[in-house]
Amino acid sequence: MGLFDKMKGELIDIIEWTDKEPELLVHRFIRYQNEIKMGAKLIVRPGQRALFVREGKLADLFGPGTHTLQTKNLPIMSTLSGWKHGFNSPFKAEVYFVDTTEQLDRKWGTPNPVMLRDLDFGIVRLRCRGNYSYKISDKAKLLSRFVGAGEKFYADAIEGQIKTKVVSSFSDAIGELKIPALELAAQYDEISSCVKDKLVVHFTRLGLDLLSFTLENISLPEAVEKAMDERASMGAVGNMNQYSQFQQAKALRDAASNQGGAGSMMGMMVGGQLGGAVSGGHASNAAPKVVVKCPKCNAQSPEGSKFCASCGGQLASDLVNCIKCKSSIPKNTKFCPECGSPQEVKCSGCNIVLEAGAKFCPECGAKQ
């Protein structure tokens, strides 16, 4: 075998990419000195594209199928090379195979919470996650911007930049949509659509097509979730005033039942109060209620309560008896909420305010 035949046998006869690695997007076909025989077979499988690059410039692009490399289907390469040695002369070019299949279920998430200004809960920190899919559209742009002279280009080399842009676009969308925290769960599709619209331009600049974008979950801080649960419970209860009174009476009964002896008697008294309340106040031998009336909303709370169970207003810490009906009322109350009697006694002679129980006026000495 002559030298020419030996050299001819070392030239490339078949160009193909079969050993696809996971996450590998671009593969450069390796051959000593990149020499390719005219008339060689190029096999491009579905989901692939083959790019010929000569002297740093894109020469030709081939889609799926089997191609015989001749001057008629290598017009740009023929122009660049200017064949001088005949039809079967070898030529030099770098061949890159590009994976154009859809890259499915690419995960994204927020490494740090996203801040949301909410009317109900103030500043809320959100954590989110989801997935997206894309495929390579502009092979030449991807090759020139990111691959260069490298032999292999993997998805994670570009997806770090993509995920950063995803989080940024999500933050913008949340701020623009102004969706209350209580309604976020019902707006996943709207949020996803808004974020996708923002990302399309960015993906195009990278030579990619964004095919889908999905928001899978939005997580709220534990304190906000607890507040939302409590608000839902309030809606289920209905009349909060009646519910608060029921809960307070139940707590008194439980406390009394756990003390024994005198506590059992207290439990019976509380039980009698509850029985009277349920039957409309006509239960026999019911002990008188010991309550404090809220000076703001006039709702009743158990003695010793510091805040109103209905409106949350602060209650008076000291109790006094009405000068007329002897009901327990907060100190400094001007009129009794039970009988309506004024709680200030004025001197019949000089009209100054006297202390409760005074028999003579300390100013004019008049007998009261």
mmCIF file of N, CA, C and O in Angstrom, residues 105-114 126-132 159-171 195 199 213-219:
data_model
loop_
_atom_site.group_PDB
_atom_site.id
_atom_site.type_symbol
_atom_site.label_atom_id
_atom_site.label_comp_id
_atom_site.label_asym_id
_atom_site.label_seq_id
_atom_site.Cartn_x
_atom_site.Cartn_y
_atom_site.Cartn_z
ATOM 1 N N ASP A 105 -37.730 19.782 32.790
ATOM 2 C CA ASP A 105 -37.713 19.781 34.257
ATOM 3 C C ASP A 105 -36.415 20.354 34.823
ATOM 4 O O ASP A 105 -35.778 19.750 35.669
ATOM 5 N N ARG A 106 -36.062 21.533 34.365
ATOM 6 C CA ARG A 106 -34.914 22.226 34.936
ATOM 7 C C ARG A 106 -35.390 22.964 36.184
ATOM 8 O O ARG A 106 -36.293 23.805 36.120
ATOM 9 N N LYS A 107 -34.820 22.657 37.331
ATOM 10 C CA LYS A 107 -35.297 23.185 38.605
ATOM 11 C C LYS A 107 -34.789 24.608 38.849
ATOM 12 O O LYS A 107 -33.684 24.962 38.463
ATOM 13 N N TRP A 108 -35.624 25.402 39.510
ATOM 14 C CA TRP A 108 -35.195 26.713 39.980
ATOM 15 C C TRP A 108 -35.803 26.955 41.357
ATOM 16 O O TRP A 108 -36.799 26.350 41.741
ATOM 17 N N GLY A 109 -35.195 27.839 42.101
ATOM 18 C CA GLY A 109 -35.681 28.187 43.429
ATOM 19 C C GLY A 109 -35.025 29.461 43.905
ATOM 20 O O GLY A 109 -34.080 29.971 43.304
ATOM 21 N N THR A 110 -35.534 29.998 45.019
ATOM 22 C CA THR A 110 -34.991 31.235 45.577
ATOM 23 C C THR A 110 -34.015 30.884 46.696
ATOM 24 O O THR A 110 -34.432 30.426 47.759
ATOM 25 N N PRO A 111 -32.700 31.094 46.486
ATOM 26 C CA PRO A 111 -31.741 30.795 47.550
ATOM 27 C C PRO A 111 -31.946 31.670 48.773
ATOM 28 O O PRO A 111 -31.671 31.261 49.899
ATOM 29 N N ASN A 112 -32.429 32.892 48.564
ATOM 30 C CA ASN A 112 -32.748 33.812 49.656
ATOM 31 C C ASN A 112 -34.200 34.250 49.513
ATOM 32 O O ASN A 112 -34.738 34.301 48.399
ATOM 33 N N PRO A 113 -34.869 34.580 50.626
ATOM 34 C CA PRO A 113 -36.283 34.977 50.546
ATOM 35 C C PRO A 113 -36.476 36.227 49.687
ATOM 36 O O PRO A 113 -35.627 37.113 49.655
ATOM 37 N N VAL A 114 -37.614 36.273 49.003
ATOM 38 C CA VAL A 114 -38.011 37.440 48.221
ATOM 39 C C VAL A 114 -38.957 38.278 49.070
ATOM 40 O O VAL A 114 -39.911 37.753 49.653
ATOM 41 N N LEU A 126 -40.915 35.609 51.025
ATOM 42 C CA LEU A 126 -41.403 34.446 50.282
ATOM 43 C C LEU A 126 -40.237 33.582 49.818
ATOM 44 O O LEU A 126 -39.188 34.093 49.424
ATOM 45 N N ARG A 127 -40.433 32.286 49.855
ATOM 46 C CA ARG A 127 -39.518 31.330 49.220
ATOM 47 C C ARG A 127 -40.310 30.569 48.161
ATOM 48 O O ARG A 127 -41.436 30.133 48.420
ATOM 49 N N CYS A 128 -39.722 30.424 46.988
ATOM 50 C CA CYS A 128 -40.452 29.837 45.868
ATOM 51 C C CYS A 128 -39.587 28.819 45.145
ATOM 52 O O CYS A 128 -38.357 28.860 45.228
ATOM 53 N N ARG A 129 -40.254 27.928 44.426
ATOM 54 C CA ARG A 129 -39.543 26.957 43.599
ATOM 55 C C ARG A 129 -40.443 26.559 42.430
ATOM 56 O O ARG A 129 -41.659 26.784 42.448
ATOM 57 N N GLY A 130 -39.815 25.968 41.417
ATOM 58 C CA GLY A 130 -40.570 25.533 40.248
ATOM 59 C C GLY A 130 -39.639 24.897 39.231
ATOM 60 O O GLY A 130 -38.536 24.452 39.561
ATOM 61 N N ASN A 131 -40.066 24.841 37.984
ATOM 62 C CA ASN A 131 -39.236 24.266 36.926
ATOM 63 C C ASN A 131 -39.516 24.983 35.607
ATOM 64 O O ASN A 131 -40.496 25.720 35.478
ATOM 65 N N TYR A 132 -38.637 24.757 34.651
ATOM 66 C CA TYR A 132 -38.802 25.336 33.324
ATOM 67 C C TYR A 132 -38.171 24.381 32.316
ATOM 68 O O TYR A 132 -37.458 23.433 32.686
ATOM 69 N N GLU A 159 -26.869 27.290 32.977
ATOM 70 C CA GLU A 159 -28.082 27.351 33.793
ATOM 71 C C GLU A 159 -27.883 28.119 35.088
ATOM 72 O O GLU A 159 -28.855 28.575 35.699
ATOM 73 N N GLY A 160 -26.652 28.269 35.540
ATOM 74 C CA GLY A 160 -26.422 29.122 36.705
ATOM 75 C C GLY A 160 -26.841 30.552 36.417
ATOM 76 O O GLY A 160 -27.497 31.213 37.237
ATOM 77 N N GLN A 161 -26.473 31.055 35.242
ATOM 78 C CA GLN A 161 -26.871 32.394 34.821
ATOM 79 C C GLN A 161 -28.383 32.470 34.616
ATOM 80 O O GLN A 161 -29.020 33.466 34.954
ATOM 81 N N ILE A 162 -28.962 31.393 34.072
ATOM 82 C CA ILE A 162 -30.403 31.384 33.835
ATOM 83 C C ILE A 162 -31.169 31.465 35.151
ATOM 84 O O ILE A 162 -32.132 32.247 35.296
ATOM 85 N N LYS A 163 -30.765 30.682 36.148
ATOM 86 C CA LYS A 163 -31.495 30.651 37.419
ATOM 87 C C LYS A 163 -31.426 31.994 38.129
ATOM 88 O O LYS A 163 -32.386 32.407 38.799
ATOM 89 N N THR A 164 -30.293 32.683 38.030
ATOM 90 C CA THR A 164 -30.190 34.015 38.627
ATOM 91 C C THR A 164 -31.193 34.967 37.983
ATOM 92 O O THR A 164 -31.861 35.752 38.668
ATOM 93 N N LYS A 165 -31.318 34.889 36.665
ATOM 94 C CA LYS A 165 -32.282 35.741 35.959
ATOM 95 C C LYS A 165 -33.714 35.350 36.286
ATOM 96 O O LYS A 165 -34.597 36.219 36.364
ATOM 97 N N VAL A 166 -33.962 34.070 36.500
ATOM 98 C CA VAL A 166 -35.313 33.617 36.863
ATOM 99 C C VAL A 166 -35.750 34.240 38.184
ATOM 100 O O VAL A 166 -36.862 34.762 38.314
ATOM 101 N N VAL A 167 -34.879 34.191 39.194
ATOM 102 C CA VAL A 167 -35.208 34.751 40.504
ATOM 103 C C VAL A 167 -35.436 36.254 40.395
ATOM 104 O O VAL A 167 -36.364 36.809 40.996
ATOM 105 N N SER A 168 -34.596 36.932 39.613
ATOM 106 C CA SER A 168 -34.757 38.373 39.427
ATOM 107 C C SER A 168 -36.093 38.701 38.764
ATOM 108 O O SER A 168 -36.815 39.617 39.197
ATOM 109 N N SER A 169 -36.452 37.957 37.733
ATOM 110 C CA SER A 169 -37.722 38.197 37.038
ATOM 111 C C SER A 169 -38.913 37.866 37.924
ATOM 112 O O SER A 169 -39.946 38.550 37.874
ATOM 113 N N PHE A 170 -38.785 36.818 38.744
ATOM 114 C CA PHE A 170 -39.866 36.482 39.672
ATOM 115 C C PHE A 170 -40.086 37.617 40.673
ATOM 116 O O PHE A 170 -41.234 37.984 40.972
ATOM 117 N N SER A 171 -39.008 38.179 41.208
ATOM 118 C CA SER A 171 -39.126 39.282 42.170
ATOM 119 C C SER A 171 -39.825 40.476 41.519
ATOM 120 O O SER A 171 -40.683 41.121 42.135
ATOM 121 N N VAL A 195 -43.832 35.913 34.684
ATOM 122 C CA VAL A 195 -42.390 35.656 34.752
ATOM 123 C C VAL A 195 -41.864 35.159 33.407
ATOM 124 O O VAL A 195 -40.788 35.572 32.945
ATOM 125 N N LEU A 199 -38.806 36.521 30.871
ATOM 126 C CA LEU A 199 -37.617 35.708 30.621
ATOM 127 C C LEU A 199 -37.373 35.425 29.141
ATOM 128 O O LEU A 199 -36.248 35.085 28.759
ATOM 129 N N PHE A 213 -42.570 27.529 31.680
ATOM 130 C CA PHE A 213 -42.121 28.016 32.987
ATOM 131 C C PHE A 213 -43.245 27.782 33.974
ATOM 132 O O PHE A 213 -44.391 28.177 33.740
ATOM 133 N N THR A 214 -42.927 27.126 35.100
ATOM 134 C CA THR A 214 -43.957 26.745 36.067
ATOM 135 C C THR A 214 -43.538 27.156 37.469
ATOM 136 O O THR A 214 -42.399 26.924 37.888
ATOM 137 N N LEU A 215 -44.469 27.785 38.177
ATOM 138 C CA LEU A 215 -44.303 28.075 39.608
ATOM 139 C C LEU A 215 -44.957 26.934 40.376
ATOM 140 O O LEU A 215 -46.168 26.733 40.304
ATOM 141 N N GLU A 216 -44.160 26.180 41.104
ATOM 142 C CA GLU A 216 -44.658 24.991 41.787
ATOM 143 C C GLU A 216 -45.151 25.286 43.186
ATOM 144 O O GLU A 216 -46.178 24.755 43.629
ATOM 145 N N ASN A 217 -44.445 26.138 43.924
ATOM 146 C CA ASN A 217 -44.822 26.378 45.325
ATOM 147 C C ASN A 217 -44.300 27.728 45.784
ATOM 148 O O ASN A 217 -43.208 28.148 45.404
ATOM 149 N N ILE A 218 -45.090 28.411 46.614
ATOM 150 C CA ILE A 218 -44.666 29.621 47.322
ATOM 151 C C ILE A 218 -44.815 29.357 48.805
ATOM 152 O O ILE A 218 -45.904 29.012 49.268
ATOM 153 N N SER A 219 -43.714 29.481 49.546
ATOM 154 C CA SER A 219 -43.729 29.224 50.988
ATOM 155 C C SER A 219 -43.690 30.550 51.739
ATOM 156 O O SER A 219 -42.860 31.419 51.445
#
